[in-house]
C-alpha cells in the first residue's frame, strides 16, 4: 500500500481514540449521546483507515479492537485472587431486622450506614485492570476458579478498555453483573424463533449462554450490558463502599444510579417498598435488594463467614405468581428415557416473559396436586428455568370438574410399557435401542462439543434419522457426500464440512470418547477417572463389577451402570464398528507411557502461580500419575501444591487442616518428573 508518511499520524490516532472513547462512554454508560450515530461511525471509520495505513500504531486497547478472533477450544481456568462468595439471603422484614440488630451488636453501638442497591439478575463477573487497562474477565465458576472470558467481555460496549480520568489504583479488580436488557433478550429470542433455535428461558440464561460462546463475534452481535458493585485490591481507594463506587463511576464504569445510603431501618424498608413495585419499569431483571454496611473499616471488622460476608445481606423479592388455565399434558422423553410431564397452559405474562408451559415433574406431584383438565393453576417462576405449578385454584373449578390428570403407562414415542425403578420418582422408557428421542438424544450427546465435537445440529440429526441414514453413532461415520446431498438441507460444501468434522473427531482422545457414549452416570469427570484407571475400552468392558467399585471415586451406582452397559450385545456390536472406523478406544501410546500410579489415592489442590509448568500442566500431571485434582481444600485433601502469590486465606486453612504444602520442586520430585 502506498502511503504518504504523516509525522503526526501517531498523535492523530491517539486523539481519535480518546474522542471515540469519550463518545462511547456518553452513549453506552451515561445513555446521553454526544454526537449522532453517523458522525460516530465516521470517526470510527477514519480511525480504522489510519490504523490500517499505520499498522505500527496497532493497539489491542483501541476502540476498533473490541472483537478479537475465535477462541478455539475451551476457556482456560483462572483462580480468583479473592474468592467470589455469595450473599446470605433474607425473605422478610423480620430477617432484615435481625441483620440490622446483629450488625448493631457487632459494632458495639457505633453508628453505621447501610448502602441499599438492587440485586441484578445476571452472571457475575470479575474484571482486572492494570495501569488503567482492562486485562482480564473471569466468571464466578465455583467461587475459587472461573473461566477466562476476556475475549467475550471486551466486546461489551459499556465496559471500558481504558479507564477515564485518574486516581485509579495500578492494579484492582472490579466485580459486577453481566446481563441483557429485556429489549435485547426479546430481540434475540425472536431471532432464534425464526431460525428454529431453542429459546432462552430468561435474560440470565441468555447472558450466561452468550458469555460461553467460543466466537466473540457472536457475543459482539448481541448487546450485553454490565453493572458494577464492588472494587477489590491491595490499595485503598475511599473509606466507604459508596465513595468507591462513585470513584469507579468517574473512571467510566456503569454504576447503577439507584444506590442509596440508608441511615435507619425505616430508610431500608422504604427503599425496598419502592423497588418491589418500580423494578418492573427497569430495563433489566432484578431479583432482590442488597444491603451493605458502608464504611470499609466496619466491613473489615464484621468480616466473613465461610460462605458470605457478615457486612451484607440480600433480600429476595417474593417469586412472582400468575393464575392461568391448564389445558393438556405432554409427556416428553429424554436421552436417558426419563419421562417428564409438561403442562401446556393458557399463555400468561410472568416476571418478564410469557409462560406457556410448566413442568409437572413426576407422577407423585401430579397426584398430590389432584390436577384436573381445565383447572386454573398458580404458576411461579423461582430461580429455576422452567416455571412450576404450585397449586390449583379449586374455587375456580367448574361445578363438574374435568377429568383427573393421570400418568401414562406406555411411552408416547414408541409405545413400550414404562418402568419406574425402585426408589426413583421418574418413569423411564426402557426401549433404549428403539425409542426415537432416545436414539436422537444419544447421537446429539455424542456429537456435542465436550464429547466428540462433531459439527452437527439437532435438526440435521433429526433429518438423518428420518431418512433412515443414521440410527446409532457408528452410522454417522458411514455417511457419504451423495447420502448427505440427498437431504434437502445439504449443499456439497456443508456435506464435506460434516465429513471433515467426523474425520477430525476420530482423533478425539479416549476419555472424551468414553464420555460421548452417554453411559448413564458417566459424566466428563467419571469418564476421565475410568480412562486413567483402565486405559482401554476392552479392559473396561472386561472388568468385573467388584473391581469397578474398587476404583477411586467410582461408587456402586456408576459401577453397576457401566457394567450393565458393556454387558449388552448391542454395545459390543457398536464398539466393534467404532473400532473399525478408527476411533480412539484406548489411551494413546503417549498418554499411556506417561501414566503411573505414583499419586494413587492422593487428592491435590493447586494454588498460586508457577514457574516450571502452567497450572493446567500441573493438573494434567496429577491426573497422569493417578491423583485427583480438586479445587477446594477440605479434610480429605492430601497435599496443597503451593505456587507463588498464594492467597493467605488458603495457606491458613491448609495449616489449620494440617495439609502438607508442596512446592513445585517437591511435587516434581514426588512424581519423579524433575528432568527437562
Ligand atoms: S455484592 C460477597 N451487590 O448476587 C458477595 N452482588 O449472592 C458480594 N449480585 O454473586 C456481592 N447484584 O453476582 C452484590 N448489587 C449487588 C448485586 C450482587 C447482583 C449478585 C452477585 C453475587 C450474588 C450474591
XYZ file of C-alpha atoms and ligand atoms in Angstrom:
700
model
C 0.000 0.000 0.000
C 1.255 3.469 -0.901
C 1.369 5.872 1.919
C 2.436 9.415 2.428
C 4.173 9.452 5.746
C 2.408 11.767 8.137
C 4.753 12.508 11.037
C 1.760 13.305 13.230
C -0.154 10.112 12.468
C 0.519 8.649 15.911
C -0.872 11.709 17.618
C -3.911 11.900 15.324
C -4.671 8.245 16.005
C -4.381 8.729 19.746
C -6.633 11.786 19.670
C -9.242 9.961 17.635
C -9.186 7.035 20.037
C -9.709 9.325 23.006
C -12.535 11.132 21.282
C -14.273 7.893 20.303
C -13.913 6.541 23.815
C -15.494 9.657 25.264
C -18.455 9.337 22.907
C -18.705 5.637 23.650
C -18.886 6.344 27.354
C -21.539 9.038 26.901
C -23.591 6.812 24.672
C -23.381 3.455 26.420
C -22.685 4.216 30.059
C -24.411 7.553 30.535
C -27.120 6.941 27.907
C -26.589 10.559 26.839
C -25.237 10.558 23.271
C -22.999 13.499 22.404
C -22.973 13.035 18.607
C -25.153 11.360 16.001
C -24.620 7.719 15.061
C -23.481 8.828 11.645
C -20.829 11.117 12.988
C -19.707 8.387 15.352
C -19.434 5.841 12.535
C -17.423 8.327 10.503
C -14.937 8.787 13.350
C -14.587 5.052 13.807
C -14.118 4.513 10.064
C -11.413 7.177 9.998
C -9.617 5.511 12.888
C -9.867 2.136 11.178
C -8.406 3.633 7.994
C -5.491 5.250 9.809
C -4.754 2.076 11.739
C -4.542 0.083 8.529
C -2.234 2.621 6.915
C -0.067 2.852 10.030
C -0.045 -0.674 11.440
C 2.858 0.272 13.692
C 0.287 2.001 15.899
C -1.793 -1.134 16.359
C -3.055 -1.278 19.942
C -5.248 -4.001 21.405
C -6.959 -1.307 23.513
C -8.101 0.709 20.523
C -11.892 1.051 20.224
C -11.574 -0.715 16.854
C -10.308 -3.846 18.583
C -13.304 -4.975 20.605
C -13.938 -8.111 18.593
C -10.954 -10.449 18.576
C -10.503 -13.774 16.870
C -12.171 -17.060 17.637
C -11.186 -18.611 20.952
C -10.885 -22.112 19.539
C -11.062 -24.977 22.032
C -12.132 -24.056 25.520
C -11.839 -21.322 28.118
C -8.868 -21.539 30.413
C -9.457 -21.551 34.123
C -8.183 -18.809 36.370
C -8.008 -18.710 40.141
C -9.707 -15.743 41.796
C -7.260 -13.730 43.885
C -10.149 -13.176 46.322
C -12.787 -15.916 46.364
C -16.140 -14.918 44.890
C -18.530 -15.506 47.748
C -22.282 -15.293 47.742
C -24.671 -13.334 49.923
C -26.878 -14.838 52.561
C -30.499 -14.411 51.591
C -33.399 -12.984 53.558
C -37.051 -13.108 52.585
C -38.871 -10.978 55.137
C -38.875 -7.744 57.086
C -38.160 -9.762 60.214
C -34.983 -11.232 58.766
C -33.783 -7.793 57.718
C -34.385 -6.527 61.271
C -32.269 -9.415 62.519
C -29.443 -8.486 60.153
C -29.656 -4.900 61.324
C -29.540 -5.686 65.024
C -26.799 -8.282 64.519
C -24.755 -5.545 62.863
C -25.557 -3.094 65.642
C -24.410 -5.574 68.257
C -21.224 -6.472 66.416
C -20.325 -2.809 66.001
C -20.978 -2.283 69.687
C -23.224 0.729 69.368
C -21.046 2.520 66.820
C -23.238 4.335 64.295
C -23.266 2.935 60.786
C -24.769 3.483 57.375
C -26.243 0.891 55.072
C -26.000 1.197 51.315
C -29.018 -0.258 49.545
C -28.632 -1.489 45.963
C -30.628 -3.530 43.537
C -29.678 -7.128 43.070
C -29.194 -7.593 39.358
C -30.118 -10.970 37.973
C -27.324 -11.736 35.549
C -23.986 -13.520 35.522
C -21.355 -12.376 37.995
C -18.023 -11.339 36.599
C -14.648 -10.191 37.935
C -12.633 -7.770 35.793
C -8.963 -6.994 36.361
C -7.466 -3.630 35.420
C -3.751 -2.975 35.314
C -2.435 0.531 34.805
C -5.845 1.669 33.681
C -6.253 -1.083 31.106
C -8.713 -3.936 31.042
C -6.699 -7.152 31.158
C -8.944 -9.994 32.246
C -12.529 -11.085 32.841
C -13.268 -14.230 34.812
C -16.639 -15.818 35.586
C -17.561 -16.869 39.111
C -17.071 -20.583 38.389
C -17.024 -22.449 41.687
C -16.135 -19.245 43.548
C -12.454 -20.147 43.693
C -11.712 -20.517 39.984
C -13.658 -19.410 36.956
C -13.454 -19.303 33.152
C -11.346 -16.682 31.453
C -13.896 -14.968 29.190
C -11.812 -11.857 28.433
C -12.232 -12.013 24.657
C -16.005 -12.090 25.005
C -16.262 -9.445 27.682
C -14.191 -6.930 25.771
C -16.947 -6.817 23.137
C -19.328 -5.275 25.706
C -19.506 -1.604 24.878
C -20.283 -0.424 28.413
C -17.052 -1.921 29.715
C -14.114 0.482 29.430
C -10.995 -0.972 27.803
C -9.022 2.012 29.109
C -10.128 3.953 32.150
C -11.081 7.601 32.101
C -9.688 10.235 34.460
C -7.102 9.311 37.039
C -6.734 8.252 40.635
C -7.360 4.580 39.964
C -5.025 2.038 41.572
C -2.367 0.371 39.370
C -3.971 -2.950 39.909
C -7.507 -3.706 41.014
C -10.465 -5.943 40.454
C -13.998 -4.739 39.884
C -16.966 -7.067 40.169
C -20.378 -6.793 38.728
C -23.122 -8.449 36.821
C -23.317 -9.064 33.083
C -26.828 -9.084 31.750
C -29.175 -8.500 28.862
C -31.760 -5.735 28.981
C -35.275 -7.138 28.410
C -35.428 -5.473 24.985
C -32.288 -7.234 23.765
C -33.404 -10.525 25.295
C -36.687 -10.278 23.359
C -34.863 -9.390 20.146
C -32.515 -12.383 20.425
C -35.334 -14.775 21.206
C -37.380 -13.530 18.226
C -34.357 -14.105 16.029
C -33.898 -17.604 17.460
C -37.558 -18.376 16.908
C -37.227 -17.524 13.209
C -34.125 -19.702 12.971
C -35.853 -22.501 14.863
C -33.242 -22.452 17.589
C -34.214 -23.207 21.195
C -35.295 -20.058 23.053
C -33.527 -18.710 26.133
C -35.713 -19.030 29.222
C -34.708 -15.706 30.776
C -32.152 -12.921 30.323
C -29.761 -14.534 32.806
C -29.610 -17.780 30.834
C -29.193 -15.825 27.643
C -26.303 -13.875 29.179
C -24.608 -16.961 30.507
C -25.041 -18.811 27.180
C -23.648 -15.829 25.326
C -20.595 -15.466 27.579
C -19.748 -19.126 26.941
C -19.769 -18.640 23.159
C -16.447 -19.528 21.623
C -16.775 -16.910 18.935
C -16.500 -13.315 20.214
C -18.154 -12.053 17.013
C -21.381 -13.753 18.113
C -21.057 -12.121 21.524
C -20.491 -8.729 19.918
C -23.625 -9.132 17.811
C -25.731 -9.434 20.987
C -25.709 -6.332 23.087
C -24.745 -7.408 26.581
C -24.569 -4.833 29.336
C -22.769 -4.744 32.693
C -23.385 -3.098 36.068
C -20.704 -2.994 38.748
C -20.964 -3.120 42.522
C -17.642 -3.917 44.241
C -13.987 -2.957 43.948
C -11.197 -5.052 45.420
C -7.468 -4.555 45.579
C -4.446 -4.072 47.752
C -4.644 -0.320 47.634
C -7.383 1.563 49.405
C -9.445 3.972 47.334
C -12.044 5.654 49.530
C -13.173 4.943 53.066
C -16.638 3.795 52.154
C -18.226 1.439 49.690
C -20.334 4.322 48.368
C -17.299 6.518 47.669
C -15.546 3.629 45.937
C -18.461 3.197 43.587
C -18.533 6.936 42.906
C -14.821 6.755 42.036
C -15.421 3.790 39.741
C -18.194 5.750 38.057
C -15.723 8.537 37.297
C -13.344 6.029 35.672
C -16.051 5.074 33.195
C -17.808 2.108 34.768
C -21.535 1.756 34.703
C -22.558 2.047 38.332
C -26.304 1.926 38.903
C -27.586 5.313 39.977
C -30.268 3.813 42.167
C -27.971 3.074 45.098
C -28.939 4.838 48.330
C -27.332 5.489 51.687
C -29.741 4.492 54.452
C -29.358 5.839 57.957
C -32.124 3.833 59.579
C -34.068 0.626 59.209
C -37.014 2.711 58.036
C -34.893 4.070 55.131
C -34.133 0.469 54.178
C -37.790 -0.546 54.249
C -38.776 2.495 52.189
C -36.192 1.583 49.578
C -37.493 -1.990 49.433
C -41.152 -0.919 49.242
C -40.345 1.433 46.388
C -38.330 -1.006 44.297
C -40.541 -4.014 44.937
C -43.053 -2.219 42.714
C -40.984 0.034 40.498
C -38.498 -2.652 39.485
C -40.966 -3.701 36.802
C -40.155 -0.474 34.969
C -36.411 -1.141 34.907
C -34.769 -2.130 31.632
C -33.102 -5.165 33.258
C -34.123 -8.063 35.506
C -33.600 -7.757 39.254
C -34.335 -10.406 41.849
C -33.856 -8.548 45.090
C -32.068 -5.884 47.036
C -28.580 -5.940 48.529
C -27.802 -4.187 51.799
C -24.172 -3.433 52.636
C -22.510 -1.727 55.589
C -20.997 1.391 54.045
C -17.756 2.021 55.977
C -14.970 -0.276 54.805
C -13.374 -0.285 58.238
C -16.633 -1.556 59.705
C -16.893 -4.132 56.924
C -13.444 -5.408 57.865
C -14.439 -5.536 61.493
C -17.544 -7.570 60.697
C -15.667 -9.979 58.404
C -16.936 -13.124 56.711
C -18.468 -16.465 57.490
C -17.252 -19.415 55.396
C -19.674 -18.577 52.616
C -20.630 -14.924 52.771
C -19.780 -11.530 54.242
C -21.315 -10.593 57.603
C -21.497 -6.980 56.452
C -24.021 -7.599 53.689
C -27.242 -9.411 53.061
C -29.613 -9.924 50.145
C -33.361 -9.503 50.362
C -35.049 -11.598 47.681
C -38.229 -10.294 46.109
C -41.050 -12.784 46.506
C -41.307 -15.038 43.443
C -43.956 -13.696 41.127
C -47.013 -15.803 40.585
C -49.718 -15.851 37.979
C -53.020 -17.633 37.653
C -53.792 -19.283 34.343
C -55.733 -22.142 32.836
C -54.189 -25.547 32.416
C -55.096 -27.311 29.166
C -53.195 -30.517 28.469
C -50.120 -32.540 29.438
C -47.324 -33.531 27.094
C -45.052 -36.359 28.146
C -41.509 -35.784 26.956
C -38.894 -38.493 26.590
C -35.281 -37.542 27.287
C -31.982 -39.031 26.103
C -31.889 -41.439 29.026
C -35.520 -42.467 28.553
C -36.739 -40.441 31.577
C -40.291 -39.182 31.117
C -41.075 -35.552 32.034
C -44.717 -34.459 32.213
C -45.092 -30.880 30.949
C -48.280 -28.839 31.403
C -49.492 -26.760 28.461
C -51.024 -23.557 29.779
C -53.005 -20.612 28.524
C -50.099 -18.178 27.834
C -49.620 -15.789 30.731
C -47.135 -12.967 31.265
C -44.982 -13.589 34.307
C -41.834 -11.794 35.502
C -40.825 -10.527 32.098
C -41.622 -13.489 29.881
C -44.670 -15.285 28.520
C -45.162 -18.667 30.118
C -46.886 -21.365 28.060
C -45.551 -24.485 29.681
C -44.597 -25.631 33.146
C -43.010 -28.789 34.410
C -45.175 -31.184 36.381
C -42.083 -33.163 37.459
C -43.421 -36.663 38.049
C -46.426 -38.870 38.752
C -46.372 -38.241 42.518
C -46.535 -34.488 42.092
C -49.434 -34.685 39.637
C -51.231 -36.911 42.089
C -50.636 -34.636 45.075
C -51.909 -31.605 43.135
C -55.106 -33.510 42.327
C -54.940 -31.760 38.971
C -57.979 -31.825 36.628
C -58.156 -30.844 32.968
C -59.355 -27.242 32.633
C -58.245 -26.273 36.163
C -56.878 -22.823 36.962
C -53.367 -23.159 38.345
C -50.869 -20.898 40.092
C -47.562 -20.752 38.271
C -44.444 -19.455 39.903
C -41.077 -18.572 38.465
C -38.391 -19.115 41.029
C -34.683 -19.238 40.352
C -35.092 -22.200 38.036
C -35.501 -22.086 34.286
C -38.809 -23.854 33.976
C -41.738 -22.346 35.869
C -43.544 -24.676 38.212
C -47.157 -25.210 39.084
C -47.505 -24.636 42.796
C -51.191 -25.138 43.294
C -54.681 -25.395 41.915
C -57.329 -22.720 42.442
C -60.095 -25.114 43.370
C -62.549 -22.239 43.862
C -62.322 -21.543 40.127
C -63.052 -25.173 39.242
C -66.301 -25.656 37.325
C -69.180 -27.410 39.058
C -68.454 -30.537 37.094
C -64.668 -30.790 37.329
C -62.643 -32.024 34.391
C -61.109 -35.497 34.369
C -58.269 -36.222 36.724
C -54.831 -35.998 35.110
C -53.163 -39.373 35.250
C -49.772 -40.654 34.248
C -49.175 -42.666 31.125
C -48.334 -46.352 31.221
C -46.681 -46.550 27.791
C -44.011 -44.485 26.067
C -45.657 -41.758 23.963
C -42.980 -42.199 21.309
C -42.560 -45.943 20.943
C -45.423 -47.386 22.997
C -43.177 -49.536 25.187
C -44.543 -50.102 28.722
C -42.828 -47.679 31.103
C -40.889 -48.747 34.180
C -40.333 -46.975 37.465
C -37.141 -48.159 39.158
C -37.309 -48.865 42.865
C -36.648 -45.732 44.899
C -36.852 -43.308 41.945
C -39.575 -40.790 41.279
C -39.206 -40.832 37.488
C -40.699 -43.235 34.986
C -38.458 -44.476 32.179
C -38.974 -45.916 28.743
C -36.714 -48.987 28.740
C -36.605 -49.260 24.936
C -33.157 -47.720 24.628
C -32.427 -49.290 21.278
C -35.703 -48.464 19.539
C -37.187 -45.282 21.039
C -36.635 -42.345 18.636
C -35.971 -39.456 21.066
C -33.543 -41.640 22.999
C -31.708 -42.588 19.825
C -31.548 -38.987 18.583
C -30.663 -37.689 22.036
C -27.744 -40.105 22.306
C -26.431 -39.000 18.925
C -26.757 -35.336 19.939
C -24.835 -36.025 23.113
C -22.156 -37.971 21.223
C -21.666 -35.059 18.817
C -21.696 -32.319 21.483
C -18.757 -30.007 21.968
C -17.393 -31.579 25.124
C -17.792 -35.054 23.669
C -16.739 -35.720 20.034
C -17.240 -32.115 18.909
C -18.882 -33.066 15.602
C -20.412 -30.028 13.947
C -23.962 -31.229 13.512
C -27.144 -29.741 14.962
C -30.279 -31.429 16.304
C -32.276 -30.635 13.144
C -29.712 -32.359 10.952
C -29.653 -35.364 13.260
C -33.438 -35.459 13.064
C -33.322 -35.306 9.241
C -30.674 -38.040 9.050
C -32.674 -40.209 11.406
C -35.919 -39.675 9.491
C -34.191 -40.500 6.224
C -33.003 -43.717 7.913
C -29.372 -42.875 7.354
C -28.423 -42.776 10.997
C -29.700 -44.991 13.751
C -26.702 -45.050 16.052
C -23.458 -43.151 16.429
C -21.469 -45.577 14.291
C -23.780 -44.858 11.337
C -22.501 -41.275 11.360
C -19.084 -42.498 10.233
C -20.581 -44.383 7.272
C -22.208 -41.262 5.808
C -21.096 -40.231 2.331
C -21.362 -36.986 0.380
C -24.022 -38.399 -2.008
C -26.079 -39.558 1.035
C -25.984 -36.112 2.539
C -26.755 -34.244 -0.635
C -29.917 -36.264 -1.000
C -31.152 -34.462 2.086
C -32.576 -31.042 1.296
C -30.505 -29.252 3.843
C -27.093 -30.127 2.428
C -25.109 -28.367 -0.235
C -21.907 -30.050 -1.314
C -19.793 -27.743 0.793
C -21.687 -28.363 4.013
C -21.651 -32.106 3.305
C -17.874 -32.035 3.003
C -17.617 -29.966 6.155
C -19.604 -32.505 8.130
C -17.489 -35.386 6.849
C -14.346 -33.469 7.669
C -15.618 -32.827 11.179
C -16.426 -36.538 11.551
C -12.957 -37.382 10.370
C -11.417 -34.984 12.898
C -13.464 -36.499 15.682
C -11.702 -39.826 15.155
C -8.699 -38.427 16.959
C -10.657 -37.235 19.989
C -8.883 -38.801 22.997
C -10.218 -41.912 24.655
C -11.625 -40.231 27.789
C -13.841 -37.959 25.716
C -14.980 -40.857 23.585
C -15.946 -42.674 26.769
C -17.961 -39.646 27.908
C -19.538 -39.375 24.433
C -21.013 -42.878 24.689
C -23.575 -41.454 27.104
C -23.444 -44.254 29.650
C -25.803 -43.312 32.462
C -23.957 -41.531 35.330
C -20.722 -41.305 33.321
C -20.109 -37.580 33.009
C -16.874 -35.937 31.996
C -15.086 -36.437 35.307
C -16.095 -40.052 35.731
C -15.073 -40.769 32.125
C -11.642 -39.348 32.872
C -11.307 -41.482 36.009
C -12.276 -44.605 34.115
C -9.905 -43.837 31.262
C -6.951 -43.311 33.601
C -7.775 -46.367 35.644
C -8.415 -48.820 32.792
C -6.586 -47.381 29.756
C -8.791 -49.039 27.135
C -12.379 -49.860 26.352
C -11.511 -53.555 26.208
C -10.114 -53.620 29.728
C -13.019 -51.571 30.993
C -15.552 -53.878 29.331
C -13.839 -56.942 30.793
C -13.704 -55.616 34.350
C -15.907 -57.255 36.954
C -18.447 -55.258 38.886
C -16.487 -55.788 42.064
C -13.284 -54.487 40.581
C -15.084 -51.468 39.151
C -16.323 -50.456 42.580
C -12.764 -50.607 43.900
C -11.752 -47.783 41.568
C -11.187 -44.381 43.202
C -14.301 -42.231 43.136
C -16.441 -44.892 41.442
C -19.396 -45.883 43.575
C -21.756 -48.794 43.175
C -24.327 -46.849 41.180
C -21.812 -45.854 38.500
C -20.124 -49.245 38.557
C -23.435 -51.037 38.026
C -24.368 -48.750 35.163
C -21.012 -49.213 33.404
C -21.149 -52.939 33.936
C -24.693 -53.228 32.539
C -23.759 -51.094 29.549
C -20.889 -53.310 28.497
C -22.820 -56.496 29.135
C -25.246 -55.624 26.353
C -24.945 -57.258 22.958
C -25.739 -54.037 21.065
C -22.949 -52.231 22.963
C -20.442 -54.836 21.868
C -21.531 -54.572 18.240
C -21.378 -50.769 18.368
C -17.893 -50.750 19.874
C -16.626 -53.178 17.209
C -17.899 -50.912 14.445
C -16.378 -47.809 16.033
C -13.090 -49.667 16.388
C -13.031 -50.460 12.659
C -13.920 -46.875 11.904
C -10.741 -45.785 13.651
C -11.872 -44.025 16.831
C -9.625 -43.840 19.898
C -10.718 -46.758 22.039
C -7.723 -46.589 24.344
C -5.256 -44.098 25.693
C -2.633 -43.248 23.107
C 0.832 -44.761 23.483
C 1.995 -41.368 24.503
C -0.684 -40.922 27.166
C -0.039 -44.434 28.433
C 3.730 -44.049 28.634
C 3.222 -41.063 30.860
C 0.822 -42.706 33.273
C 1.904 -44.005 36.669
C 0.279 -44.805 39.989
C 2.567 -42.543 41.999
C -0.229 -40.300 43.186
C -2.833 -43.019 43.511
C -5.349 -42.058 46.184
C -3.951 -38.519 46.538
C -6.269 -35.529 46.360
C -4.286 -32.411 45.462
C -5.340 -28.770 45.423
C -3.327 -26.362 43.253
C -2.933 -22.755 44.292
C -0.868 -19.778 43.162
C 1.320 -19.274 40.111
C 4.159 -21.494 38.937
C 7.479 -21.214 37.160
C 8.231 -24.616 35.631
C 4.838 -25.575 34.231
C 1.439 -23.946 33.918
C -1.413 -24.756 36.273
C -3.134 -26.774 33.572
C 0.039 -28.773 33.057
C 0.235 -29.477 36.792
C -3.370 -30.541 36.735
C -2.608 -32.907 33.858
C 0.467 -34.218 35.710
C -1.619 -35.015 38.788
C -4.150 -36.924 36.730
C -1.484 -38.664 34.701
C 0.052 -40.046 37.867
C -3.267 -41.321 39.110
C -4.048 -38.464 41.523
C -7.144 -36.315 41.743
C -7.066 -32.569 41.308
C -9.640 -30.838 43.445
C -10.438 -27.153 43.672
C -11.395 -26.845 47.317
C -9.351 -27.602 50.412
C -11.016 -30.000 52.809
C -10.143 -32.596 55.374
C -9.761 -35.077 52.507
C -7.036 -33.087 50.715
C -3.692 -34.922 50.670
C -1.433 -32.070 49.531
C -1.619 -28.425 48.657
C 0.588 -27.729 45.637
C 1.593 -24.186 46.527
C 2.976 -21.766 43.965
C 3.836 -18.107 44.285
C 1.327 -15.481 45.374
C -0.931 -17.997 47.021
C -3.756 -16.322 48.919
C -3.087 -16.061 52.672
C -6.534 -17.449 53.447
C -5.703 -20.669 51.644
C -2.379 -21.057 53.391
C -4.030 -20.559 56.755
C -6.760 -23.041 56.003
C -4.214 -25.656 54.906
C -2.272 -25.128 58.123
C -5.422 -25.435 60.160
C -6.390 -28.680 58.444
C -2.826 -29.971 58.748
C -2.412 -30.399 54.994
C 1.226 -30.536 53.866
C 2.283 -27.872 51.367
C 4.326 -28.995 48.368
C 6.492 -26.604 46.400
C 6.823 -27.052 42.647
C 10.148 -28.803 43.178
C 8.752 -31.114 45.887
C 5.889 -32.051 43.640
C 8.077 -32.793 40.627
C 10.327 -34.960 42.792
C 7.287 -36.812 44.047
C 6.233 -37.725 40.530
C 9.838 -38.133 39.502
C 9.418 -35.698 36.684
C 12.135 -33.243 37.500
C 14.126 -33.716 34.335
C 13.660 -31.434 31.277
S -22.401 -7.827 46.322
C -19.937 -11.343 48.720
N -24.173 -6.450 45.006
O -25.653 -11.641 43.705
C -20.805 -11.117 47.548
N -23.963 -8.752 44.491
O -25.360 -13.916 46.062
C -20.827 -9.665 47.233
N -25.438 -9.526 42.686
O -22.756 -13.433 43.125
C -21.762 -9.420 46.139
N -26.397 -7.565 42.289
O -23.475 -11.919 41.292
C -23.614 -7.660 45.188
N -25.673 -5.080 43.895
C -25.120 -6.274 44.068
C -25.507 -7.393 43.300
C -24.903 -8.628 43.551
C -26.331 -8.848 41.939
C -25.162 -10.975 42.580
C -23.711 -11.307 42.525
C -23.441 -12.314 43.611
C -24.809 -12.693 44.064
C -24.759 -12.791 45.572
